[in-house]
GROMACS .gro file of C-alpha atoms in nm:
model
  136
    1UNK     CA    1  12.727  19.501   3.152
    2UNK     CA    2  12.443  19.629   3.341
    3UNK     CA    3  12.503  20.000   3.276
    4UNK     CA    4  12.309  20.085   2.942
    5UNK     CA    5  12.091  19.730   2.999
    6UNK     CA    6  11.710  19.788   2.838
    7UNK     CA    7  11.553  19.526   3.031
    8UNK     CA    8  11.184  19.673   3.097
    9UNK     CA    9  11.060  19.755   3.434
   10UNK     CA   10  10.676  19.779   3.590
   11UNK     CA   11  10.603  20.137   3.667
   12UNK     CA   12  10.483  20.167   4.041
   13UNK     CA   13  10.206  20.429   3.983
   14UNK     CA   14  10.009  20.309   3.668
   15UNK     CA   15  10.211  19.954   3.645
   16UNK     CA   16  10.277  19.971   3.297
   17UNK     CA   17  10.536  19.786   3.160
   18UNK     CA   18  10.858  20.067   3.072
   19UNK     CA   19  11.174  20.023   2.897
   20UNK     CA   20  11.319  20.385   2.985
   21UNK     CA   21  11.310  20.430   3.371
   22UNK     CA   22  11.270  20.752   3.557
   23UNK     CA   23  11.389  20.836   3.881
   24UNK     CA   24  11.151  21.008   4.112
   25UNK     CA   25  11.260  21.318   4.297
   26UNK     CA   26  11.302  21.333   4.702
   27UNK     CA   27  11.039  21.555   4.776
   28UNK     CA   28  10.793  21.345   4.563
   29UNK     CA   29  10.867  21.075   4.842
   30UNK     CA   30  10.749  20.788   4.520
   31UNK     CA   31  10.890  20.494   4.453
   32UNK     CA   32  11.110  20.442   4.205
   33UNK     CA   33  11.072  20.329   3.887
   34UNK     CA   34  10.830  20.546   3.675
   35UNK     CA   35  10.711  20.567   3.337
   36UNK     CA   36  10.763  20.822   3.121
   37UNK     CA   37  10.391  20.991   3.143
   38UNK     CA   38  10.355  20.930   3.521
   39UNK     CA   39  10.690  21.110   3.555
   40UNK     CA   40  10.593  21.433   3.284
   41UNK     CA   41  10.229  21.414   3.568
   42UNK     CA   42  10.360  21.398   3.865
   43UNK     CA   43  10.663  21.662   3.748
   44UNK     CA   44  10.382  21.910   3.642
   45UNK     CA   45  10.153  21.928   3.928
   46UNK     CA   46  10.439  21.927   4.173
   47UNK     CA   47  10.644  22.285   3.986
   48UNK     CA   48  10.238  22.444   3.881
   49UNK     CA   49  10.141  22.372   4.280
   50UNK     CA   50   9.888  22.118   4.280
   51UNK     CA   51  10.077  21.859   4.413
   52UNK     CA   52   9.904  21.760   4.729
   53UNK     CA   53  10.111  21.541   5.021
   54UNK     CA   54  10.031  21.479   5.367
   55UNK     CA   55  10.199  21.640   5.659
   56UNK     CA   56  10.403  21.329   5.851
   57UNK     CA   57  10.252  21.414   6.173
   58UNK     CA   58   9.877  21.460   6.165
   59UNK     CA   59   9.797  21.326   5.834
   60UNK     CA   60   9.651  21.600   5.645
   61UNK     CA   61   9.656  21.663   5.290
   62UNK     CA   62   9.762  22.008   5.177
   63UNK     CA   63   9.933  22.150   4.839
   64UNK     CA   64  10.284  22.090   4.849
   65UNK     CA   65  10.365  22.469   4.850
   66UNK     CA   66  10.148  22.486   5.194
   67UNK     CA   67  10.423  22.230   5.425
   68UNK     CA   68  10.709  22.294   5.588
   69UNK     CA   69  11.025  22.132   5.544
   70UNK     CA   70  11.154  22.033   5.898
   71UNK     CA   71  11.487  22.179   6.036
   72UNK     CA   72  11.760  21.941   6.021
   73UNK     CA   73  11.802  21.903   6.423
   74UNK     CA   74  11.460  21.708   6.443
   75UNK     CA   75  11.595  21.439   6.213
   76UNK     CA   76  11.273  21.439   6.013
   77UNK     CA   77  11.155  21.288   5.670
   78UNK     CA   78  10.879  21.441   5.436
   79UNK     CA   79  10.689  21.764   5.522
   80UNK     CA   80  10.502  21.935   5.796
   81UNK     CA   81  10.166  22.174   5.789
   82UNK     CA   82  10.236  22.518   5.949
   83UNK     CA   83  10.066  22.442   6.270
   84UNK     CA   84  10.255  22.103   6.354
   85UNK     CA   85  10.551  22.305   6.201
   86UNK     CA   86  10.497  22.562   6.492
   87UNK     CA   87  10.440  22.289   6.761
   88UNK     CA   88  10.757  22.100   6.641
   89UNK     CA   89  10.940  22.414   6.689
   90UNK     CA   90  10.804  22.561   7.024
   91UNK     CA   91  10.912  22.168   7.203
   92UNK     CA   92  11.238  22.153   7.050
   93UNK     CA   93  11.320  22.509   7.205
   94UNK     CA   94  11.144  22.387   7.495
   95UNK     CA   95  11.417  22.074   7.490
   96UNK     CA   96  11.690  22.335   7.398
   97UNK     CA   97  11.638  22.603   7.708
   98UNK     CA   98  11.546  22.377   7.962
   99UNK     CA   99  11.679  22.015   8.140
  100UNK     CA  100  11.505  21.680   8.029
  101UNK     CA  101  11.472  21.587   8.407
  102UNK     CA  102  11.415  21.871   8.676
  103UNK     CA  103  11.341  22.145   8.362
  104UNK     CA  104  11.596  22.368   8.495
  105UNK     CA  105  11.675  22.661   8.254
  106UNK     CA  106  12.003  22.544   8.126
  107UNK     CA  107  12.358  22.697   8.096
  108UNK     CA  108  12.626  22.740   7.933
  109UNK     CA  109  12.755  22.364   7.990
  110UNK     CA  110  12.502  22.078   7.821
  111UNK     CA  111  12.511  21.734   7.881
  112UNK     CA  112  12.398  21.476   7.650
  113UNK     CA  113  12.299  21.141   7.821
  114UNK     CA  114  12.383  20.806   7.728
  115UNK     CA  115  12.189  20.641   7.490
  116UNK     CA  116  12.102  20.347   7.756
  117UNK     CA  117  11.955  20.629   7.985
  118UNK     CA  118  11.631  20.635   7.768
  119UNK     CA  119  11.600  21.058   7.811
  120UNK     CA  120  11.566  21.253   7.510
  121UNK     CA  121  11.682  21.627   7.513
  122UNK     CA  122  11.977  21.765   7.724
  123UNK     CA  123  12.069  21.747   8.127
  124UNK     CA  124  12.205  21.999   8.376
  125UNK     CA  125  12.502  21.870   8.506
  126UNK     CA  126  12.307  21.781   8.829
  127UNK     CA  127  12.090  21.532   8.674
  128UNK     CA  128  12.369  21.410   8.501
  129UNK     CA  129  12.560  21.321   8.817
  130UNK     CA  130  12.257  21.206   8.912
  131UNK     CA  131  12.134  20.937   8.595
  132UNK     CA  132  12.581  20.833   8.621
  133UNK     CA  133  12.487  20.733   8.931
  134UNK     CA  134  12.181  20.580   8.879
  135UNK     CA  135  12.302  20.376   8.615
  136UNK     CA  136  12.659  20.252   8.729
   0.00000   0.00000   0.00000
């Protein structure tokens, strides 16, 4: 029904009308659907390196082969420039070694809070007791 359909479709980057659709990849972070020619453009300056993006925290514009991809544990989209990168990395270790709450170096044992809590990283079991209490 629907599966081989040739109904045309408005390209979002030069809005030409299209009959075959392309699909955008991820890292272009485009929407879909694109015409043949902005597809073959966008496909060539992103693999020759002059496909420029901005970083998703400060803004800036940069070749693509200049950002970072973020590690997995932030739960990021899109890419980062080497110094946010570095800053992203140095408070998540931060949030890693030490307690949310009274920044005690942790230990072995990590406790994650309760969503309704409101504290983002990890607790010592101290301020754990503590927020259980707090929040009964």
């Amino acid at each position: 029904m629907g599966l081989f359909s040739k109904k045309p479709a408005i390209c979002t980057v030069c809005n030409k009308e299209t009959v075959h659709k392309h699909k955008p990849k991820k890292e272009w972070n485009m929407q879909e659907p694109l015409c043949a020619d902005c597809y073959m453009n966008t496909m060539s300056q992103y693999y020759y390196g002059t496909f420029k993006q901005k970083c998703v925290k400060c803004g800036t514009e940069k070749k693509i082969t200049d950002l970072w991809e973020p590690r997995w544990q932030w739960d990021m989209e899109g890419l980062l420039c080497k110094s946010c990168f570095d800053l992203k990395e140095i408070d998540f270790n931060e949030k890693k070694e030490s307690c949310s709450i009274c920044g005690a170096k942790m230990n072995f044992f990590r406790y994650n809070p309760k969503s309704e809590w409101n504290v983002e990283g990890q607790l010592c079991r101290k301020c754990w007791d503590e927020q259980k209490e707090m929040h009964r």
